[in-house]
Short mmCIF file of C-alpha atoms in Angstrom, two decimals:
data_model
loop_
_atom_site.label_atom_id
_atom_site.label_comp_id
_atom_site.label_asym_id
_atom_site.label_seq_id
_atom_site.Cartn_x
_atom_site.Cartn_y
_atom_site.Cartn_z
CA MET Z 1 3.02 -3.78 28.01
CA VAL Z 2 3.83 -0.09 27.55
CA GLY Z 3 7.48 -0.93 26.91
CA ALA Z 4 6.46 -3.21 24.02
CA VAL Z 5 4.08 -0.74 22.38
CA LEU Z 6 6.44 2.23 22.71
CA PRO Z 7 9.99 0.99 23.35
CA GLY Z 8 11.82 3.14 25.91
CA SER Z 9 8.73 4.38 27.74
CA GLY Z 10 8.85 1.47 30.19
CA LEU Z 11 12.47 2.26 31.04
CA ILE Z 12 11.56 5.91 31.72
CA ILE Z 13 8.69 4.90 34.01
CA GLY Z 14 11.02 2.44 35.77
CA GLY Z 15 13.51 5.19 36.60
CA ARG Z 16 16.06 4.69 33.81
CA ARG Z 17 15.24 8.04 32.27
CA VAL Z 18 18.40 8.67 30.24
CA ILE Z 19 18.64 5.30 28.55
CA GLY Z 20 14.86 5.19 28.23
CA ALA Z 21 14.83 8.57 26.49
CA LEU Z 22 17.57 7.44 24.10
CA VAL Z 23 15.65 4.26 23.24
CA LEU Z 24 12.44 6.23 22.79
CA LEU Z 25 14.15 8.78 20.53
CA CYS Z 26 15.69 5.98 18.47
CA THR Z 27 12.28 4.33 18.17
CA LEU Z 28 10.62 7.53 17.01
CA ALA Z 29 13.49 8.19 14.60
CA VAL Z 30 13.19 4.71 13.07
CA VAL Z 31 9.41 5.03 12.71
CA GLY Z 32 9.71 8.54 11.28
CA CYS Z 33 12.42 7.58 8.80
CA GLY Z 34 10.44 4.50 7.78
CA ALA Z 35 7.30 6.55 7.16
CA TYR Z 36 9.22 9.17 5.19
CA VAL Z 37 10.98 6.61 3.02
CA TRP Z 38 7.75 4.69 2.37
CA TRP Z 39 5.73 7.73 1.38
CA GLU Z 40 8.39 9.84 -0.30
CA ARG Z 41 11.03 7.37 -1.54
CA ARG Z 42 8.96 4.26 -2.16
CA ASP Z 43 10.35 3.71 -5.65
CA GLU Z 44 13.89 3.64 -4.27
CA VAL Z 45 12.84 1.09 -1.65
CA LEU Z 46 11.34 -1.14 -4.35
CA ALA Z 47 14.46 -0.72 -6.47
CA SER Z 48 16.58 -1.81 -3.50
CA SER Z 49 14.51 -4.99 -3.27
CA VAL Z 50 16.47 -6.44 -6.21
CA ILE Z 51 19.97 -5.53 -4.99
CA PRO Z 52 21.44 -8.53 -3.10
CA SER Z 53 23.76 -6.50 -0.85
CA ARG Z 54 20.93 -4.24 0.30
CA LEU Z 55 18.66 -7.22 0.86
CA LEU Z 56 21.28 -8.81 3.11
CA LEU Z 57 21.60 -5.53 5.00
CA ALA Z 58 17.82 -5.34 5.36
CA GLY Z 59 17.66 -8.88 6.75
CA VAL Z 60 20.36 -8.13 9.32
CA ALA Z 61 18.65 -4.84 10.26
CA ILE Z 62 15.31 -6.57 10.85
CA ALA Z 63 16.96 -9.19 13.07
CA VAL Z 64 18.92 -6.58 15.08
CA LEU Z 65 15.88 -4.34 15.59
CA ALA Z 66 13.77 -7.29 16.70
CA PHE Z 67 16.45 -8.43 19.16
CA GLY Z 68 16.81 -4.91 20.56
CA TRP Z 69 13.04 -4.60 20.94
CA ILE Z 70 12.90 -7.88 22.88
CA VAL Z 71 15.75 -6.73 25.17
CA VAL Z 72 13.85 -3.51 25.91
CA VAL Z 73 10.63 -5.45 26.67
CA VAL Z 74 12.41 -7.79 29.09
CA ALA Z 75 14.31 -4.94 30.76
CA SER Z 76 11.11 -2.89 31.15
CA HIS Z 77 9.35 -5.85 32.73
CA ARG Z 78 12.16 -6.41 35.22
CA LEU Z 79 12.01 -2.75 36.26
CA LEU Z 80 8.22 -2.51 36.52
CA ARG Z 81 7.17 -5.89 37.92
CA PRO Z 82 5.78 -5.70 41.48
CA ALA Z 83 8.19 -6.61 44.28
CA THR Z 84 5.41 -8.64 45.87
CA GLY Z 85 2.86 -10.72 44.05
CA GLY Z 86 3.75 -14.28 44.69
CA ALA Z 87 4.46 -17.10 42.31
CA ALA Z 88 1.19 -16.64 40.43
CA GLY Z 89 1.96 -12.99 39.70
CA ARG Z 90 5.47 -13.79 38.53
CA ALA Z 91 4.15 -16.59 36.31
CA ALA Z 92 1.53 -14.29 34.79
CA GLY Z 93 4.18 -11.65 34.13
CA ALA Z 94 6.49 -14.18 32.52
CA ILE Z 95 3.68 -15.44 30.29
CA LEU Z 96 2.83 -11.89 29.22
CA VAL Z 97 6.46 -11.10 28.42
CA GLY Z 98 6.80 -14.35 26.52
CA ALA Z 99 3.70 -13.55 24.47
CA LEU Z 100 4.99 -10.05 23.70
CA CYS Z 101 8.38 -11.42 22.65
CA PHE Z 102 6.66 -13.96 20.38
CA ALA Z 103 4.55 -11.18 18.87
CA ILE Z 104 7.79 -9.40 17.98
CA THR Z 105 9.76 -12.45 16.88
CA ALA Z 106 7.16 -14.05 14.57
CA PRO Z 107 6.71 -11.16 12.11
CA ALA Z 108 10.42 -10.34 12.28
CA ALA Z 109 11.29 -13.93 11.38
CA LEU Z 110 8.79 -13.84 8.52
CA GLY Z 111 10.32 -10.58 7.32
CA VAL Z 112 13.87 -11.96 7.42
CA GLN Z 113 12.78 -15.14 5.61
CA SER Z 114 11.02 -13.14 2.89
CA VAL Z 115 14.01 -10.84 2.41
CA MET Z 116 16.38 -13.81 2.19
CA ALA Z 117 14.02 -15.60 -0.22
CA GLN Z 118 14.07 -12.51 -2.44
CA ARG Z 119 17.86 -12.35 -2.28
CA ASP Z 120 18.09 -16.04 -3.14
CA LEU Z 121 15.75 -15.54 -6.10
CA VAL Z 122 17.78 -12.62 -7.46
CA LEU Z 123 21.08 -14.48 -7.08
CA ASN Z 124 19.79 -17.69 -8.68
CA VAL Z 125 17.83 -16.22 -11.61
CA PHE Z 126 19.63 -12.97 -12.42
CA ALA Z 127 23.39 -13.11 -12.87
CA ALA Z 128 25.65 -10.07 -13.00
CA GLN Z 129 26.61 -8.85 -16.48
CA LYS Z 130 30.23 -10.02 -16.10
CA GLU Z 131 29.27 -13.37 -14.57
CA SER Z 132 26.91 -14.52 -17.32
CA LYS Z 133 27.25 -15.18 -21.04
CA SER Z 134 24.82 -14.10 -23.73
CA ALA Z 135 25.39 -13.79 -27.46
CA THR Z 136 22.42 -11.50 -28.09
CA ARG Z 137 21.77 -9.11 -25.21
CA PRO Z 138 22.98 -5.48 -25.21
CA SER Z 139 26.70 -5.42 -24.46
CA THR Z 140 26.57 -2.35 -22.23
CA VAL Z 141 24.00 -1.14 -19.73
CA ASN Z 142 23.66 2.46 -18.60
CA VAL Z 143 22.71 1.61 -15.02
CA LYS Z 144 21.84 5.19 -14.08
CA ASP Z 145 19.36 5.67 -16.92
CA PRO Z 146 19.06 2.59 -19.16
CA TRP Z 147 16.05 4.02 -21.01
CA GLU Z 148 17.66 7.37 -21.88
CA ASP Z 149 18.08 6.48 -25.56
CA LYS Z 150 15.68 3.53 -25.59
CA PRO Z 151 12.03 4.38 -26.27
CA ARG Z 152 10.99 0.70 -26.19
CA LEU Z 153 12.22 -2.35 -24.31
CA ASN Z 154 11.53 -5.61 -26.16
CA LEU Z 155 11.36 -8.76 -24.05
CA LEU Z 156 10.96 -12.25 -25.46
CA LEU Z 157 8.76 -14.50 -23.33
CA ILE Z 158 9.40 -18.19 -23.96
CA GLY Z 159 7.23 -20.95 -22.58
CA GLY Z 160 9.51 -23.98 -22.53
CA ASP Z 161 7.75 -27.34 -22.74
CA ASP Z 162 9.96 -30.15 -21.45
CA GLY Z 163 7.30 -32.35 -19.93
CA PRO Z 164 7.24 -36.16 -19.64
CA GLY Z 165 7.60 -37.99 -22.93
CA ARG Z 166 9.37 -35.10 -24.66
CA VAL Z 167 12.97 -35.05 -25.84
CA GLY Z 168 14.65 -31.73 -25.06
CA VAL Z 169 12.85 -28.42 -24.76
CA ARG Z 170 10.31 -27.02 -27.20
CA ALA Z 171 9.37 -23.35 -27.39
CA ASP Z 172 5.67 -23.99 -26.93
CA THR Z 173 4.86 -20.32 -26.37
CA VAL Z 174 6.66 -17.38 -28.00
CA ILE Z 175 5.46 -13.87 -27.11
CA VAL Z 176 7.18 -10.52 -27.58
CA ALA Z 177 6.38 -7.90 -24.94
CA SER Z 178 7.25 -4.48 -26.36
CA ILE Z 179 7.20 -1.91 -23.54
CA ASP Z 180 7.07 1.85 -23.95
CA THR Z 181 9.72 2.92 -21.42
CA ARG Z 182 8.06 6.32 -20.94
CA THR Z 183 4.45 5.29 -20.29
CA GLY Z 184 4.71 1.59 -19.46
CA ASN Z 185 2.14 0.76 -22.15
CA THR Z 186 2.88 -2.76 -23.38
CA ALA Z 187 2.06 -4.52 -26.63
CA LEU Z 188 2.00 -8.33 -26.70
CA ILE Z 189 2.79 -10.04 -30.00
CA SER Z 190 2.23 -13.81 -30.10
CA LEU Z 191 3.89 -15.82 -32.84
CA PRO Z 192 2.37 -19.14 -33.95
CA ARG Z 193 4.65 -21.99 -32.96
CA GLN Z 194 4.19 -23.63 -36.40
CA LEU Z 195 5.94 -20.81 -38.28
CA THR Z 196 8.38 -22.16 -40.86
CA PHE Z 197 11.45 -20.68 -42.55
CA MET Z 198 12.03 -18.33 -39.62
CA PRO Z 199 14.59 -15.73 -40.81
CA PHE Z 200 17.86 -14.58 -39.26
CA PRO Z 201 19.64 -11.19 -39.50
CA LYS Z 202 21.99 -10.97 -42.48
CA ASP Z 203 24.97 -10.22 -40.24
CA SER Z 204 24.33 -13.29 -38.08
CA PRO Z 205 26.28 -16.55 -38.46
CA LEU Z 206 22.89 -18.25 -38.45
CA HIS Z 207 22.01 -16.49 -41.72
CA LYS Z 208 24.98 -18.20 -43.33
CA ALA Z 209 23.82 -21.54 -41.96
CA TYR Z 210 20.19 -20.92 -43.00
CA PRO Z 211 20.24 -18.30 -45.80
CA ASN Z 212 16.59 -18.97 -46.65
CA GLY Z 213 15.47 -19.25 -43.05
CA PHE Z 214 15.07 -22.22 -40.73
CA GLY Z 215 13.25 -24.68 -42.98
CA GLN Z 216 13.47 -27.25 -45.73
CA GLU Z 217 11.49 -27.74 -48.91
CA GLY Z 218 9.69 -30.92 -49.90
CA LEU Z 219 9.03 -32.26 -46.42
CA SER Z 220 5.90 -34.01 -45.24
CA LEU Z 221 3.87 -32.36 -42.51
CA GLU Z 222 5.42 -34.69 -39.93
CA GLY Z 223 8.93 -33.90 -41.17
CA ARG Z 224 8.18 -30.19 -41.16
CA LEU Z 225 7.52 -30.29 -37.40
CA GLU Z 226 11.28 -30.33 -36.78
CA TRP Z 227 11.72 -27.15 -38.84
CA MET Z 228 9.17 -24.94 -37.13
CA LEU Z 229 9.60 -22.12 -34.64
CA THR Z 230 8.75 -24.46 -31.78
CA ALA Z 231 11.72 -26.72 -32.68
CA MET Z 232 14.38 -24.02 -33.13
CA TYR Z 233 15.23 -23.82 -29.44
CA GLN Z 234 16.38 -27.44 -29.40
CA ASN Z 235 17.39 -28.25 -32.97
CA VAL Z 236 19.55 -25.29 -34.02
CA PRO Z 237 22.02 -25.51 -31.09
CA GLU Z 238 22.23 -29.26 -31.64
CA ALA Z 239 23.09 -28.77 -35.32
CA HIS Z 240 25.40 -25.78 -34.78
CA PRO Z 241 26.69 -25.75 -31.19
CA GLY Z 242 28.26 -22.44 -30.18
CA ILE Z 243 27.56 -20.81 -33.54
CA LEU Z 244 26.61 -17.49 -31.93
CA GLY Z 245 29.45 -17.51 -29.41
CA PRO Z 246 29.54 -18.08 -25.65
CA SER Z 247 26.06 -18.36 -24.20
CA ASP Z 248 24.37 -19.68 -21.06
CA ASN Z 249 21.28 -20.53 -23.11
CA GLN Z 250 22.00 -21.14 -26.79
CA GLY Z 251 18.40 -22.02 -27.62
CA ALA Z 252 17.07 -18.74 -26.24
CA ASP Z 253 19.70 -16.75 -28.17
CA VAL Z 254 18.70 -18.50 -31.40
CA VAL Z 255 15.01 -17.76 -30.88
CA LYS Z 256 15.79 -14.15 -29.88
CA GLN Z 257 17.67 -13.45 -33.09
CA SER Z 258 15.08 -15.10 -35.31
CA VAL Z 259 12.02 -13.55 -33.65
CA GLY Z 260 13.71 -10.15 -33.73
CA GLU Z 261 14.27 -10.48 -37.48
CA ALA Z 262 10.75 -11.81 -38.12
CA THR Z 263 9.05 -8.96 -36.24
CA GLY Z 264 11.50 -6.18 -37.07
CA LEU Z 265 12.11 -5.59 -33.36
CA GLY Z 266 15.48 -5.77 -31.70
CA ILE Z 267 14.91 -8.23 -28.86
CA ASP Z 268 16.83 -7.05 -25.80
CA TYR Z 269 16.33 -9.83 -23.27
CA TYR Z 270 14.41 -13.04 -22.80
CA LEU Z 271 12.48 -14.54 -19.90
CA GLN Z 272 11.89 -18.27 -20.08
CA VAL Z 273 9.29 -20.08 -17.98
CA ASN Z 274 9.09 -23.84 -17.72
CA LEU Z 275 5.44 -24.60 -18.52
CA GLN Z 276 5.57 -27.71 -16.35
CA GLY Z 277 6.17 -25.37 -13.41
CA PHE Z 278 3.75 -22.66 -14.51
CA ASP Z 279 1.14 -24.20 -12.21
CA GLU Z 280 3.47 -23.74 -9.22
CA ILE Z 281 3.70 -19.99 -9.80
CA VAL Z 282 -0.08 -19.70 -10.19
CA ASP Z 283 -0.67 -21.72 -7.01
CA ALA Z 284 1.88 -19.57 -5.17
CA LEU Z 285 -0.18 -16.52 -6.17
CA GLY Z 286 -3.35 -18.19 -4.92
CA GLY Z 287 -4.72 -18.79 -8.42
CA ILE Z 288 -5.69 -16.45 -11.26
CA THR Z 289 -9.06 -15.13 -12.41
CA VAL Z 290 -9.90 -15.25 -16.12
CA ASN Z 291 -12.91 -15.15 -18.41
CA VAL Z 292 -13.43 -18.44 -20.25
CA ASN Z 293 -15.19 -17.79 -23.55
CA GLU Z 294 -15.18 -21.31 -24.96
CA ARG Z 295 -14.76 -24.78 -23.60
CA VAL Z 296 -11.08 -25.55 -23.06
CA ALA Z 297 -9.86 -29.12 -23.20
CA MET Z 298 -7.78 -30.52 -20.36
CA GLY Z 299 -5.89 -33.20 -22.27
CA GLY Z 300 -6.86 -35.07 -25.39
CA ILE Z 301 -5.02 -35.61 -28.68
CA SER Z 302 -6.77 -34.26 -31.79
CA SER Z 303 -4.64 -36.16 -34.32
CA ALA Z 304 -5.31 -39.49 -32.59
CA HIS Z 305 -9.01 -38.67 -32.00
CA ILE Z 306 -8.53 -39.14 -28.26
CA PRO Z 307 -11.02 -36.87 -26.44
CA PRO Z 308 -10.03 -35.03 -23.27
CA GLY Z 309 -11.04 -36.40 -19.91
CA GLN Z 310 -12.07 -32.99 -18.57
CA TRP Z 311 -13.06 -29.55 -19.82
CA ILE Z 312 -12.96 -26.04 -18.44
CA ASP Z 313 -16.48 -24.78 -19.09
CA PRO Z 314 -17.21 -21.22 -20.27
CA GLY Z 315 -17.96 -18.60 -17.67
CA PRO Z 316 -16.96 -15.13 -16.48
CA ASN Z 317 -14.43 -14.45 -13.72
CA GLN Z 318 -13.41 -18.05 -13.20
CA HIS Z 319 -10.78 -18.55 -10.52
CA LEU Z 320 -8.36 -21.23 -11.67
CA ASN Z 321 -5.76 -23.06 -9.65
CA GLY Z 322 -2.36 -23.82 -11.14
CA PHE Z 323 -3.35 -27.11 -12.77
CA ARG Z 324 -6.43 -25.69 -14.49
CA ALA Z 325 -4.63 -22.44 -15.39
CA LEU Z 326 -1.92 -24.44 -17.15
CA TRP Z 327 -4.52 -26.23 -19.27
CA PHE Z 328 -6.31 -22.94 -19.92
CA ALA Z 329 -3.08 -21.59 -21.38
CA ARG Z 330 -2.01 -24.64 -23.36
CA GLY Z 331 -5.12 -26.74 -24.12
CA ARG Z 332 -4.97 -27.75 -27.82
CA TYR Z 333 -7.77 -30.24 -28.43
CA GLY Z 334 -10.42 -28.76 -30.72
CA ALA Z 335 -8.69 -25.35 -30.71
CA ASP Z 336 -6.46 -23.55 -33.18
CA ASP Z 337 -3.31 -21.55 -32.49
CA ASP Z 338 -5.17 -18.24 -32.50
CA GLN Z 339 -7.40 -19.38 -29.64
CA ARG Z 340 -4.44 -20.71 -27.66
CA GLN Z 341 -2.45 -17.53 -28.15
CA ILE Z 342 -5.19 -15.26 -26.85
CA ARG Z 343 -5.69 -17.58 -23.87
CA GLN Z 344 -1.97 -17.45 -23.15
CA ARG Z 345 -2.00 -13.65 -23.21
CA CYS Z 346 -5.04 -13.64 -20.92
CA ALA Z 347 -3.23 -15.99 -18.54
CA ILE Z 348 -0.34 -13.50 -18.43
CA LYS Z 349 -2.82 -10.74 -17.67
CA GLY Z 350 -4.32 -12.90 -14.93
CA ILE Z 351 -0.90 -13.31 -13.32
CA VAL Z 352 -0.21 -9.56 -13.49
CA ASP Z 353 -3.62 -8.86 -11.92
CA ALA Z 354 -3.05 -11.48 -9.20
CA ALA Z 355 0.34 -10.03 -8.24
CA ASP Z 356 -1.12 -7.29 -6.05
CA PRO Z 357 0.91 -5.96 -3.10
CA ALA Z 358 -1.10 -7.87 -0.48
CA THR Z 359 -0.57 -11.18 -2.28
CA LEU Z 360 3.13 -10.54 -2.81
CA VAL Z 361 3.63 -9.75 0.88
CA THR Z 362 1.69 -12.70 2.28
CA LYS Z 363 2.78 -15.35 -0.23
CA TYR Z 364 6.14 -14.11 -1.34
CA GLN Z 365 8.21 -17.02 -0.04
CA ALA Z 366 6.16 -19.52 -2.07
CA ILE Z 367 6.35 -17.28 -5.15
CA ALA Z 368 10.12 -16.87 -4.82
CA LYS Z 369 10.63 -20.59 -4.25
CA ALA Z 370 8.66 -21.44 -7.38
CA GLY Z 371 10.29 -18.75 -9.50
CA LYS Z 372 13.83 -19.73 -8.51
CA HIS Z 373 13.51 -23.13 -10.17
CA LEU Z 374 11.30 -22.20 -13.11
CA LEU Z 375 12.73 -19.00 -14.56
CA ARG Z 376 15.73 -18.40 -16.83
CA THR Z 377 16.78 -15.05 -18.24
CA ASP Z 378 19.70 -13.04 -19.57
CA ILE Z 379 18.57 -9.87 -17.77
CA PRO Z 380 21.60 -8.73 -15.72
CA GLN Z 381 21.33 -7.88 -12.03
CA GLU Z 382 22.52 -4.35 -12.75
CA LEU Z 383 19.34 -3.62 -14.71
CA LEU Z 384 16.87 -4.87 -12.08
CA PRO Z 385 16.34 -1.59 -10.16
CA ALA Z 386 15.38 0.20 -13.38
CA LEU Z 387 13.17 -2.73 -14.39
CA VAL Z 388 11.32 -2.53 -11.08
CA GLU Z 389 10.47 1.11 -11.77
CA LEU Z 390 9.42 0.19 -15.31
CA ALA Z 391 7.29 -2.67 -13.97
CA LEU Z 392 5.34 -0.16 -11.85
CA LYS Z 393 4.58 1.78 -15.03
CA VAL Z 394 3.50 -1.43 -16.78
CA LYS Z 395 1.19 -2.27 -13.87
CA SER Z 396 -0.60 1.08 -14.23
CA GLY Z 397 -0.31 1.28 -18.02
CA THR Z 398 -2.26 -0.36 -20.82
CA VAL Z 399 -1.50 -3.88 -22.00
CA SER Z 400 -2.63 -4.42 -25.58
CA ASN Z 401 -2.79 -7.31 -27.99
CA VAL Z 402 -1.38 -6.99 -31.51
CA THR Z 403 -3.61 -8.92 -33.89
CA LEU Z 404 -1.89 -10.71 -36.75
CA ASP Z 405 -3.92 -11.44 -39.89
CA VAL Z 406 -3.13 -15.13 -40.28
CA SER Z 407 -4.54 -15.42 -43.81
CA LYS Z 408 -3.06 -12.21 -45.18
CA LEU Z 409 0.36 -12.92 -43.71
CA ARG Z 410 0.22 -16.59 -44.75
CA LEU Z 411 1.31 -17.59 -41.25
CA LYS Z 412 0.03 -21.14 -41.71
CA TYR Z 413 1.75 -21.62 -45.06
CA LEU Z 414 5.22 -22.94 -45.83
CA HIS Z 415 6.61 -19.45 -46.57
CA PRO Z 416 4.96 -16.81 -44.33
CA ASP Z 417 5.01 -13.15 -45.33
CA TYR Z 418 7.61 -11.90 -42.86
CA GLU Z 419 7.88 -8.53 -44.58
CA GLY Z 420 4.15 -8.07 -44.05
CA LEU Z 421 4.54 -9.24 -40.43
CA ARG Z 422 7.18 -6.59 -39.79
CA GLU Z 423 4.96 -3.94 -41.37
CA THR Z 424 2.01 -5.02 -39.21
CA VAL Z 425 4.09 -4.81 -36.02
CA THR Z 426 5.52 -1.40 -36.94
CA LYS Z 427 2.07 0.06 -37.63
CA ALA Z 428 0.61 -1.49 -34.47
CA LEU Z 429 3.28 -0.01 -32.21
CA ALA Z 430 2.81 3.40 -33.79
CA GLN Z 431 -0.84 3.65 -32.73
CA GLU Z 432 -2.61 3.73 -29.41
CA PRO Z 433 -4.69 0.71 -28.36
CA THR Z 434 -8.31 0.90 -29.47
CA PRO Z 435 -10.74 -0.40 -26.82
CA THR Z 436 -13.66 -2.29 -28.30
CA PRO Z 437 -16.94 -2.95 -26.52
CA SER Z 438 -17.49 -6.50 -25.33
CA VAL Z 439 -20.05 -8.48 -27.29
CA PRO Z 440 -23.01 -9.56 -25.13
CA PRO Z 441 -23.65 -13.30 -24.78
CA THR Z 442 -25.65 -14.83 -27.62
CA PRO Z 443 -27.69 -18.02 -27.56
CA ALA Z 444 -26.30 -21.16 -29.14
CA ARG Z 445 -27.06 -21.49 -32.85
CA THR Z 446 -28.60 -24.63 -34.30
CA SER Z 447 -27.53 -23.75 -37.84
CA PRO Z 448 -24.57 -21.81 -39.20
CA PRO Z 449 -25.16 -18.10 -39.75
CA LYS Z 450 -25.57 -16.78 -43.26
CA PRO Z 451 -22.42 -15.20 -44.67
CA THR Z 452 -22.42 -11.45 -44.90
CA ALA Z 453 -21.11 -9.40 -47.76
CA THR Z 454 -18.40 -7.79 -45.67
CA THR Z 455 -16.69 -8.59 -42.41
CA THR Z 456 -14.96 -6.23 -40.04
CA PRO Z 457 -11.49 -7.43 -39.11
CA PRO Z 458 -10.37 -7.01 -35.51
CA PRO Z 459 -8.41 -3.85 -34.76
CA PRO Z 460 -4.64 -4.34 -35.19
CA VAL Z 461 -4.12 -3.23 -31.60
CA GLN Z 462 -6.68 -4.18 -28.98
CA ASP Z 463 -6.68 -3.43 -25.26
CA LEU Z 464 -6.06 -6.77 -23.56
CA ARG Z 465 -8.87 -6.00 -21.12
CA ASP Z 466 -11.26 -6.09 -24.06
CA ALA Z 467 -9.62 -9.10 -25.68
CA CYS Z 468 -9.88 -11.01 -22.39
CA ALA Z 469 -13.38 -9.83 -21.52
CA TYR Z 470 -16.28 -12.28 -21.32
CA HIS Z 471 -17.78 -12.70 -24.78
CA PRO Z 472 -18.67 -16.38 -25.22
CA THR Z 473 -18.56 -17.76 -28.73
CA GLY Z 474 -22.02 -19.34 -28.59
CA ALA Z 475 -22.35 -23.00 -29.41
CA GLN Z 476 -19.49 -25.07 -28.06
CA SER Z 477 -17.90 -27.81 -30.08
CA ASP Z 478 -17.32 -31.20 -28.55
CA ASN Z 479 -14.90 -32.36 -31.21
#
């Protein structure tokens, strides 16, 4: 037993003092170095967790250390077992040694599997800069300090909807995450999927193809559906294949350019999640916890007057599994785009909150397995160590919601005010988030409230903790 708890000590007691002392010194050195690295160089360890070569080395090291530990345990037992004791004593000793070896092997095997799962995820989702093609990402990356001349990193989050009954992929969710590279504070900007005449930069080939933006005049509402933001991902590459140059994901490059022009932000990279697999990621995390402020439909078709079969009822701190979390993020029946967008941002917050260290350690293999098949991105492997450090800042920073005035910006009209949208985004990023107190629950109203002379618009930038707090809307509509 002593040889398993403190490798080398059993050899010393058994008379093999020199080799026992060497093993003991090596053990203490490994433990000491591990403690030092974890407490003093933790960021470097986390950065190494996204470098495939170091992950392979870590997996081999875990296996070698575990094998060496087992050899020491067996050798210590052979030296210390009684010369007399009969068959029962030998059997008991063998069982004890077997149990100790299993206690070493099981966590080591789990560690190796987790490390290899992480390596597999990195290799499958993140390609090296020279091994992948993108028409819109930064051409060069300063690996040593990528944020040296970059105060903000702008990521485009695309929720791709390619479920049953759909042709191609639709950009069901489009969110820009603008991250302050110094503080980690992040602003989320959700764009309505029904935006029309989405613009392109004047120096882009797409501007020549669509000089007035992605849209057409004189179309019926049904015809206009194929000229909205949600349809760009599929329709533009089909109409103009390869127009932007070599690309591993033409649809994402099209949306990146257009969203960047519409918001006035240079979009650096994209991260695309298949919404049909969103539930797998949530289940891998063990579910997410959100506040539900209004009834959310699980199914139903508003245009066909087909009611949903189930609802997610209002309530604080509701723990949702993957299936219910997916409907929380995308439920449309009886809801407008503004409601869906805030729910989507709150779902993102729920995932960030759920991804605590304990969850990542215990459920990482399931998370990596789900992510490997559901994520697409043009973020190069070379940038991952710096992104890990930035992600730690984001985790401890403030995540805010940029509110877009739908009426003022004419976001639901044929020609939205993109100049006003860019101005709104610029002003929002220039100010700190303004926390607002949560509104206490109010009883359901039996009659509509009287209009007031003035209304207070929501702050342009709102802490997402406040936006996602529990403040039920009162009476719930069943339509």
